[in-house]
Coordinates of C-alpha atoms in Angstrom, one line a residue:
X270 CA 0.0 0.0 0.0
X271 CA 1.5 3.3 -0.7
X272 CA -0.7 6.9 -1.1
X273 CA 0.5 9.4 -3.4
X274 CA 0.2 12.9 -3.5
X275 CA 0.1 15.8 -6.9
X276 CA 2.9 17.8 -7.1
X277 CA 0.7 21.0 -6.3
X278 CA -0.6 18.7 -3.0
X279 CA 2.5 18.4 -1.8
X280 CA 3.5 22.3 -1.3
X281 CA 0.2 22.9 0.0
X282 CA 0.2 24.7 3.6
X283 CA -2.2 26.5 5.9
X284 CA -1.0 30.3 6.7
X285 CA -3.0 32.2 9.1
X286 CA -5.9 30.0 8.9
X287 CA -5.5 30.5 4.7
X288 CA -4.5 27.4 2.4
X289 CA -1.0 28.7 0.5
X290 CA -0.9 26.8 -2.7
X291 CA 2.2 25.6 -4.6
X292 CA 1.1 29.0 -7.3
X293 CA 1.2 31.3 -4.3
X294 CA -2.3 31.9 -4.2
X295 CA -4.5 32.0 -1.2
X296 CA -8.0 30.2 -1.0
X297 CA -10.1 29.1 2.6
X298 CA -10.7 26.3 4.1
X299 CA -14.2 24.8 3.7
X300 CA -16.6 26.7 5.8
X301 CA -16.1 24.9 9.6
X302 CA -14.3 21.6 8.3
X303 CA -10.9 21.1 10.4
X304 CA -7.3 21.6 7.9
X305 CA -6.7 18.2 6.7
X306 CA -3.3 18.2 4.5
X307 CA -3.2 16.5 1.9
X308 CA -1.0 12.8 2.5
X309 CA 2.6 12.5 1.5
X310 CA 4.1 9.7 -0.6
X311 CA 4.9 6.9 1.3
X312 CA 5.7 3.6 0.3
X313 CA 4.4 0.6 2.1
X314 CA 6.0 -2.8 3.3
X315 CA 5.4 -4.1 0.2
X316 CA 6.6 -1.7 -2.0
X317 CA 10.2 -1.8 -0.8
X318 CA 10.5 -5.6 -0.8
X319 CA 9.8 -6.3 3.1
X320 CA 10.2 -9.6 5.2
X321 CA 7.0 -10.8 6.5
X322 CA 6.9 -10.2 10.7
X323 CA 7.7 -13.2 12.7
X324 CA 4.7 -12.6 15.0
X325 CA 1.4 -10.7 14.9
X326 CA 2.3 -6.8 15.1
X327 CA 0.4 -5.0 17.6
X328 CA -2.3 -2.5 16.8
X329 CA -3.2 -0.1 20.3
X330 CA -7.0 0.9 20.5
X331 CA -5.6 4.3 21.0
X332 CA -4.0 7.5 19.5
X333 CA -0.1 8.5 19.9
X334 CA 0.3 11.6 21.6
X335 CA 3.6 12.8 20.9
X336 CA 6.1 12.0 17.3
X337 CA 9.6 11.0 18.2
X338 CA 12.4 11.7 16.0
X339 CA 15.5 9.9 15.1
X340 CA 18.6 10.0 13.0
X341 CA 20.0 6.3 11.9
X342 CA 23.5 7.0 12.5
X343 CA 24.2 5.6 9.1
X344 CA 26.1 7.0 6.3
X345 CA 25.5 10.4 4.8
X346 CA 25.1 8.9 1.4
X347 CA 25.2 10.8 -1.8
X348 CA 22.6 8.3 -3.3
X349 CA 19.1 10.2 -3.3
X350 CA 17.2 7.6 -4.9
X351 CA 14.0 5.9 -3.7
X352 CA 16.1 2.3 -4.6
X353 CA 18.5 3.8 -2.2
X354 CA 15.4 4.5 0.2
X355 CA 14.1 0.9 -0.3
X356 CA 17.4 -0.6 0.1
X357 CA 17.9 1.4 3.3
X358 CA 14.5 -0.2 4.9
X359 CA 15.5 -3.6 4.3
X360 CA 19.1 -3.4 5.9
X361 CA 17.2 -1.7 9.0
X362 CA 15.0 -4.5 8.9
X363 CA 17.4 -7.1 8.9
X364 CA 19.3 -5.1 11.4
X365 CA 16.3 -5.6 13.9
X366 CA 14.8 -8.7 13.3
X367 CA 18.3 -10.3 12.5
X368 CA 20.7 -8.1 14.9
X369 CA 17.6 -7.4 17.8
X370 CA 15.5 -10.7 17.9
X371 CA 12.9 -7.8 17.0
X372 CA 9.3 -9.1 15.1
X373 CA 9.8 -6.3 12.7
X374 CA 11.4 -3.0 11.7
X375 CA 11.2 -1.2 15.4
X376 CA 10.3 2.5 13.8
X377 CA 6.6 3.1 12.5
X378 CA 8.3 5.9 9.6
X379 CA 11.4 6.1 7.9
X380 CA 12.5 9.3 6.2
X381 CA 15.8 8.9 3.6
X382 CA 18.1 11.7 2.7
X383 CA 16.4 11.9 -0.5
X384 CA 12.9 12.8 0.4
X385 CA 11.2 9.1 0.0
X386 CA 9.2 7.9 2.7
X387 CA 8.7 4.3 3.6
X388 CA 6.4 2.5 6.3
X389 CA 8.5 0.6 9.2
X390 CA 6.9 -1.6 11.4
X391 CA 3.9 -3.3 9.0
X392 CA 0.6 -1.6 9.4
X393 CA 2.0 1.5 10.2
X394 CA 0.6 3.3 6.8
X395 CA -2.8 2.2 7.0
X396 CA -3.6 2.5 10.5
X397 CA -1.5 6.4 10.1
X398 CA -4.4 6.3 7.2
X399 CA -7.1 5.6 9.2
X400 CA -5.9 7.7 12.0
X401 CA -7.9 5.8 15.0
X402 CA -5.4 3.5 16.0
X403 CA -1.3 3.3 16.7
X404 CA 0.8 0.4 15.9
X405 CA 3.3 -0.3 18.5
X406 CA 6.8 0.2 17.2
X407 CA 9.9 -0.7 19.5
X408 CA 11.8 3.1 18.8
X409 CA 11.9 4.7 22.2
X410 CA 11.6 2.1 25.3
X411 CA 8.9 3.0 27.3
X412 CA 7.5 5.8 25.0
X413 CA 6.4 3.0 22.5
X414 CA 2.7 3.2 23.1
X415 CA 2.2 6.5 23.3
X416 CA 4.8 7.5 20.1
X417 CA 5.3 7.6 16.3
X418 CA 8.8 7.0 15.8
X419 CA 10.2 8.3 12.3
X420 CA 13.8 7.4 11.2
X421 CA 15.8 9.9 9.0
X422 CA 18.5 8.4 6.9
X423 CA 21.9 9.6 8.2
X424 CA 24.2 10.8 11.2
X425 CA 23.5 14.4 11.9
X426 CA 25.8 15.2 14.9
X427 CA 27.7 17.7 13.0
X428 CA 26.5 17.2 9.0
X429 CA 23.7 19.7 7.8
X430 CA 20.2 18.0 7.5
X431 CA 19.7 17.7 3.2
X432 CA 16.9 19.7 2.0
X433 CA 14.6 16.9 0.4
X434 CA 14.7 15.0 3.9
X435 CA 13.8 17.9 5.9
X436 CA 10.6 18.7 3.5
X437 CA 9.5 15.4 3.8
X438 CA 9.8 15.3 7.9
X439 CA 7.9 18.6 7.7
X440 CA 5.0 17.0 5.4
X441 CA 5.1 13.6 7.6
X442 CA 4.4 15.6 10.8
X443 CA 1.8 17.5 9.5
X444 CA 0.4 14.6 8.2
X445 CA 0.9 12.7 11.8
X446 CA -0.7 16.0 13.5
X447 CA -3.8 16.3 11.7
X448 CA -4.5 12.7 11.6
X449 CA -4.4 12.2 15.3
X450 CA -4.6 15.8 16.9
X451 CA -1.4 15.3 18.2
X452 CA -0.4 18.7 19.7
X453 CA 2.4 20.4 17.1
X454 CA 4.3 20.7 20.6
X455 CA 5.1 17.5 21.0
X456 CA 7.9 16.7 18.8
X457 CA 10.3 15.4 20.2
X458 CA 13.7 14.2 19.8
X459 CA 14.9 10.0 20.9
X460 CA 17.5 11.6 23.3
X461 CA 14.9 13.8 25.5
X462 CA 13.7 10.2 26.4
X463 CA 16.5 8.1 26.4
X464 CA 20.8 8.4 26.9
X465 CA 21.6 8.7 23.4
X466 CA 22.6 11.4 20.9
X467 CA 20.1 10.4 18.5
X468 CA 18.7 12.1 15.9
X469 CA 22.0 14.1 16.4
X470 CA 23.3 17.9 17.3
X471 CA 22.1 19.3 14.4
X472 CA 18.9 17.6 13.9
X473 CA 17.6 17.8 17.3
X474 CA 18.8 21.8 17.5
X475 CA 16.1 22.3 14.1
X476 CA 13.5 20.6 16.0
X477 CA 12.1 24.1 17.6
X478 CA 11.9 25.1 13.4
X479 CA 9.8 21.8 12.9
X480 CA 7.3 22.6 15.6
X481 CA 6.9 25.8 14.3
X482 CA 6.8 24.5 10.3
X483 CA 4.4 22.2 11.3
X484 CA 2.2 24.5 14.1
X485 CA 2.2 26.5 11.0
X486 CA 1.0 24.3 8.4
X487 CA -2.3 23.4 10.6
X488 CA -2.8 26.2 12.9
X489 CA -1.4 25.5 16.2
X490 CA 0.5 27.7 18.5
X491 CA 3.6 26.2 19.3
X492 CA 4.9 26.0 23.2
X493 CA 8.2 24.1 22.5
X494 CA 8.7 21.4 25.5
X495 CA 11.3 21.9 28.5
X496 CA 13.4 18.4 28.1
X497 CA 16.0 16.7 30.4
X498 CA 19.6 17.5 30.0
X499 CA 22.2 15.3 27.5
X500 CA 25.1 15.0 30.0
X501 CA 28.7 13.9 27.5
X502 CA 31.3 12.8 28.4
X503 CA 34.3 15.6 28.7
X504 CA 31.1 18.1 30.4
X505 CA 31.6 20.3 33.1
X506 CA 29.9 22.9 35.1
X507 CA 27.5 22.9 38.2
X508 CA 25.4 20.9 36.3
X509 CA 28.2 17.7 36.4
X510 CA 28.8 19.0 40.3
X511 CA 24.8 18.4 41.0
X512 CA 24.8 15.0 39.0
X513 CA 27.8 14.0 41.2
X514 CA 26.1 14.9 44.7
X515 CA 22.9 13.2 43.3
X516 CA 25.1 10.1 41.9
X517 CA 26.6 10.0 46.0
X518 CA 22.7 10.3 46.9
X519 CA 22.1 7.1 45.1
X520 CA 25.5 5.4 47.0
X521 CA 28.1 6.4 44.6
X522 CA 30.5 7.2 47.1
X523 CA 33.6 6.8 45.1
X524 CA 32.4 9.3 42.5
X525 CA 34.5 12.6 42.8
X526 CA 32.7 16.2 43.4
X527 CA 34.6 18.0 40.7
X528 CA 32.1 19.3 38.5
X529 CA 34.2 17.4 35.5
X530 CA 32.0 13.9 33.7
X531 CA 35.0 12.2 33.4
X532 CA 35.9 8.2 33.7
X533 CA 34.8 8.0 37.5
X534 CA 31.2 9.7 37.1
X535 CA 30.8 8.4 33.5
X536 CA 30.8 5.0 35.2
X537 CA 29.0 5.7 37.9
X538 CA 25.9 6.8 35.6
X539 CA 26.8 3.9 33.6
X540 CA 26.0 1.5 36.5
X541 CA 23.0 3.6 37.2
X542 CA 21.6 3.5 33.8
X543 CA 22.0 -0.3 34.1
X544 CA 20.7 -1.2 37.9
X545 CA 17.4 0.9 37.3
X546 CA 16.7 -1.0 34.0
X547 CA 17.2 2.1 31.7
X548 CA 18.3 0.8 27.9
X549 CA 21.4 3.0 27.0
X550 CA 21.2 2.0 23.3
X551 CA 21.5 4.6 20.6
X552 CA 19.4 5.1 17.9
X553 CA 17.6 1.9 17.1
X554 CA 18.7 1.9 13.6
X555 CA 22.1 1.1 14.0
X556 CA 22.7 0.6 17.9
X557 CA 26.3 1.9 18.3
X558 CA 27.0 2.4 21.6
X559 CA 27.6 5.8 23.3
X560 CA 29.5 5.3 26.3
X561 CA 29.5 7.6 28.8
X562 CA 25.9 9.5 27.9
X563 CA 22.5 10.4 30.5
X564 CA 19.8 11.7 30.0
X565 CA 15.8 11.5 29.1
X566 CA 13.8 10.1 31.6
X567 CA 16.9 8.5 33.7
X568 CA 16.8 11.8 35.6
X569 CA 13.4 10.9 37.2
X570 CA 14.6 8.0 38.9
X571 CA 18.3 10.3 40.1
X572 CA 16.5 13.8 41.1
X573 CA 13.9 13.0 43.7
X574 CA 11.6 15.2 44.6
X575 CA 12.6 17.3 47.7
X576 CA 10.9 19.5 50.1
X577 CA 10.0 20.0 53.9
X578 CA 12.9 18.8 56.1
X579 CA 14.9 17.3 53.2
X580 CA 18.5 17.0 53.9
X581 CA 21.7 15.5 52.6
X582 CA 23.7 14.9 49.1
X583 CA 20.5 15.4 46.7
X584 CA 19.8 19.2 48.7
X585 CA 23.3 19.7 48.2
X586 CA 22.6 19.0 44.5
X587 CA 19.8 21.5 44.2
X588 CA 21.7 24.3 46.0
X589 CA 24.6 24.0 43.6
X590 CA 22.1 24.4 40.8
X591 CA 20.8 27.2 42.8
X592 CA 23.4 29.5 43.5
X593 CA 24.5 28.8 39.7
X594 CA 21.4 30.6 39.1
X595 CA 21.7 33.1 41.2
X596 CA 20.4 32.2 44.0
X597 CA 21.6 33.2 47.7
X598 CA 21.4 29.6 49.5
X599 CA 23.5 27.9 52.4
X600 CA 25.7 24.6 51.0
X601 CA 24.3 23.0 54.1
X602 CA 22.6 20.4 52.6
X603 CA 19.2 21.3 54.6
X604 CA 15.7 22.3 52.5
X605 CA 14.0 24.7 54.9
X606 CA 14.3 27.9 55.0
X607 CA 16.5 30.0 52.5
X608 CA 16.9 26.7 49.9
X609 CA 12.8 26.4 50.0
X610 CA 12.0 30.6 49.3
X611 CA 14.7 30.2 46.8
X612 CA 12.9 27.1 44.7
X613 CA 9.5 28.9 45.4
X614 CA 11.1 32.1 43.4
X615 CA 12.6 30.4 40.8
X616 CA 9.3 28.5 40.3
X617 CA 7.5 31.7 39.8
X618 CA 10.1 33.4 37.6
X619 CA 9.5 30.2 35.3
X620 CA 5.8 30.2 35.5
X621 CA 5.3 27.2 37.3
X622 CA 3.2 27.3 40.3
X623 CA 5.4 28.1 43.3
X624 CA 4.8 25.7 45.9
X625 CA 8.2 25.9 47.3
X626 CA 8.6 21.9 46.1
X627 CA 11.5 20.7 44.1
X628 CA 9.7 18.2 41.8
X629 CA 10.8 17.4 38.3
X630 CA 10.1 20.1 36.2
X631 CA 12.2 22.1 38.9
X632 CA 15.0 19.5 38.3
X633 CA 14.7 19.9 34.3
X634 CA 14.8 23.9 34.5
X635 CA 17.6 23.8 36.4
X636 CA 19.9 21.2 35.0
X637 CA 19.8 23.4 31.5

């Protein structure tokens, strides 16, 4: 199964609640019908010469909520062609039913550098058509079942994205949006979920200008998402220093307060990463390893939540991160008084509700 799109369908966007035509002209929107943009090209499992799954693929009686987006960590080919594309989905495949023990491709969407779509996971296109349902992929651990995971052909931790790719990741997500009334907000990138680079540097820094192309394109307003820091190896800053109190917190005791992620901390994430069941796999096309990485939702399990008569390595954490930011706080690793006013401030001054408590999104403001 594959649907196709006219030339003039393709270039087809929604400005200020107007429909901007390939021609440049400007027409409205039927009289109280939602946008619906026209489909982009994409080429099914059959198309591109796909194994069969080796059990049944699972189809969710619900909608995704949020698209995830990845980078293969392949080569930046020169080949733009959709045999190039085709040839691409089948090595993936093979890569994660042979390499994985995986039923099927693990990503719902893949995107190659020349602009040609192709479905993943089977059933991915016509339950995307239908836009009801979500097939579960296996692209970002324990996002799966709430995620549409789209692969773009390449490594792009220092290489510019090509132009094709990027037009065809704008027309997917549109696509994605409208289908399922996914908020144009919730693009996201693999690494704000799990340790990994993925989709890469430069990728994940254009993902702001994909919100917005897409908000654009259907009529959202975008709020772009607050997302956990990427901690690398070679990092330093109070950010490292707060990650090493909260690493000694955890029993870490031989990990150095130095403010450097070097060999000693790196491990000492490493272990965590492994003892609290967090996958540290990089993108899922591929899976080199990236030694030494943390982030995405591994924070939630190392910054607890901290208030009231709070006291030790963790407060000594948030006061670091504190007086980094300005604040005047003790390094007496207690939560009253002074440490508490100063989290109820910062609160404010990022318009979250002050209550004084250092929960989560506390933790991800202040780790930035």
């Amino acid at each position: 199964m594959s649907l196709r799109r006219s030339p003039l369908a393709r270039r087809s966007f929604l400005v200020g609640g107007l429909t901007v035509t390939a021609a440049g002209t400007l027409g409205l929107p039927a009289h109280g019908a939602p946008f619906r943009p026209a489909a982009p090209s994409i080429s099914g499992c059959d198309e591109w010469g796909a194994r069969e799954p080796t059990s049944a693929i699972d189809v969710l009686d619900s909608k995704p909520t949020k698209i995830i987006v990845h980078h293969t960590a392949s080569a930046n080919v020169d080949d733009t062609s959709q045999a190039q594309a085709f040839a691409l989905s089948r090595a993936i495949q093979n890569h994660h039913m042979d390499g994985n023990g995986w039923k099927d491709t693990g990503q719902n969407f893949t995107n190659s550098r020349g602009g040609w779509l192709t479905e993943g996971r089977h059933k991915s296109l016509s339950v995307l058509t239908a836009g009801s349902q979500h097939v579960l992929g296996a692209h970002a651990g324990d996002q799966n079942s709430v995620s549409l995971g789209i692969e773009n052909e390449g490594t792009y931790t220092s290489a510019d994205v090509p132009a094709k790719l990027w037009t065809t990741l704008v027309e997917l997500c549109t696509y994605m949006i409208a289908q399922y009334g996914i908020s144009a907000s919730a693009i996201y990138g693999h690494r704000d979920f799990m340790s990994t680079e993925c989709p890469g540097e430069v990728l994940y820094g254009r993902l702001p200008e994909l919100r917005e192309a897409v908000g654009a394109a259907v009529g959202q307003h975008v709020v772009h998402p607050v997302t956990w820091l990427l901690l690398k190896p070679g990092a330093t800053g109070p950010a490292v220093t707060a990650t090493q109190y909260l690493l000694r917190a955890q029993g870490a005791a031989d990990v150095p307060v130095d403010g450097v992620h070097g060999p000693q901390t790196q491990a000492a994430t490493t272990r965590f990463l492994r003892d609290h069941h967090f996958e540290t796999a990089t993108c899922y096309a591929t899976r080199i390893e990236e030694p030494g990485l943390f982030g995405g939702t591994a924070w939630t399990a190392l910054a607890p939540v901290l208030s009231g008569d709070g006291q030790g390595d963790a407060v000594r954490a948030l006061q670091t991160l504190l007086t980094s930011r300005g604040h005047y706080v003790p390094a007496d690793a207690h939560y009253a008084g002074r440490t508490a006013t100063a989290v109820s401030d910062f609160q404010a001054a990022n318009g979250l509700q002050p209550t004084g408590v250092a929960d989560h999104e506390v933790w991800k403001r202040l780790l930035r």
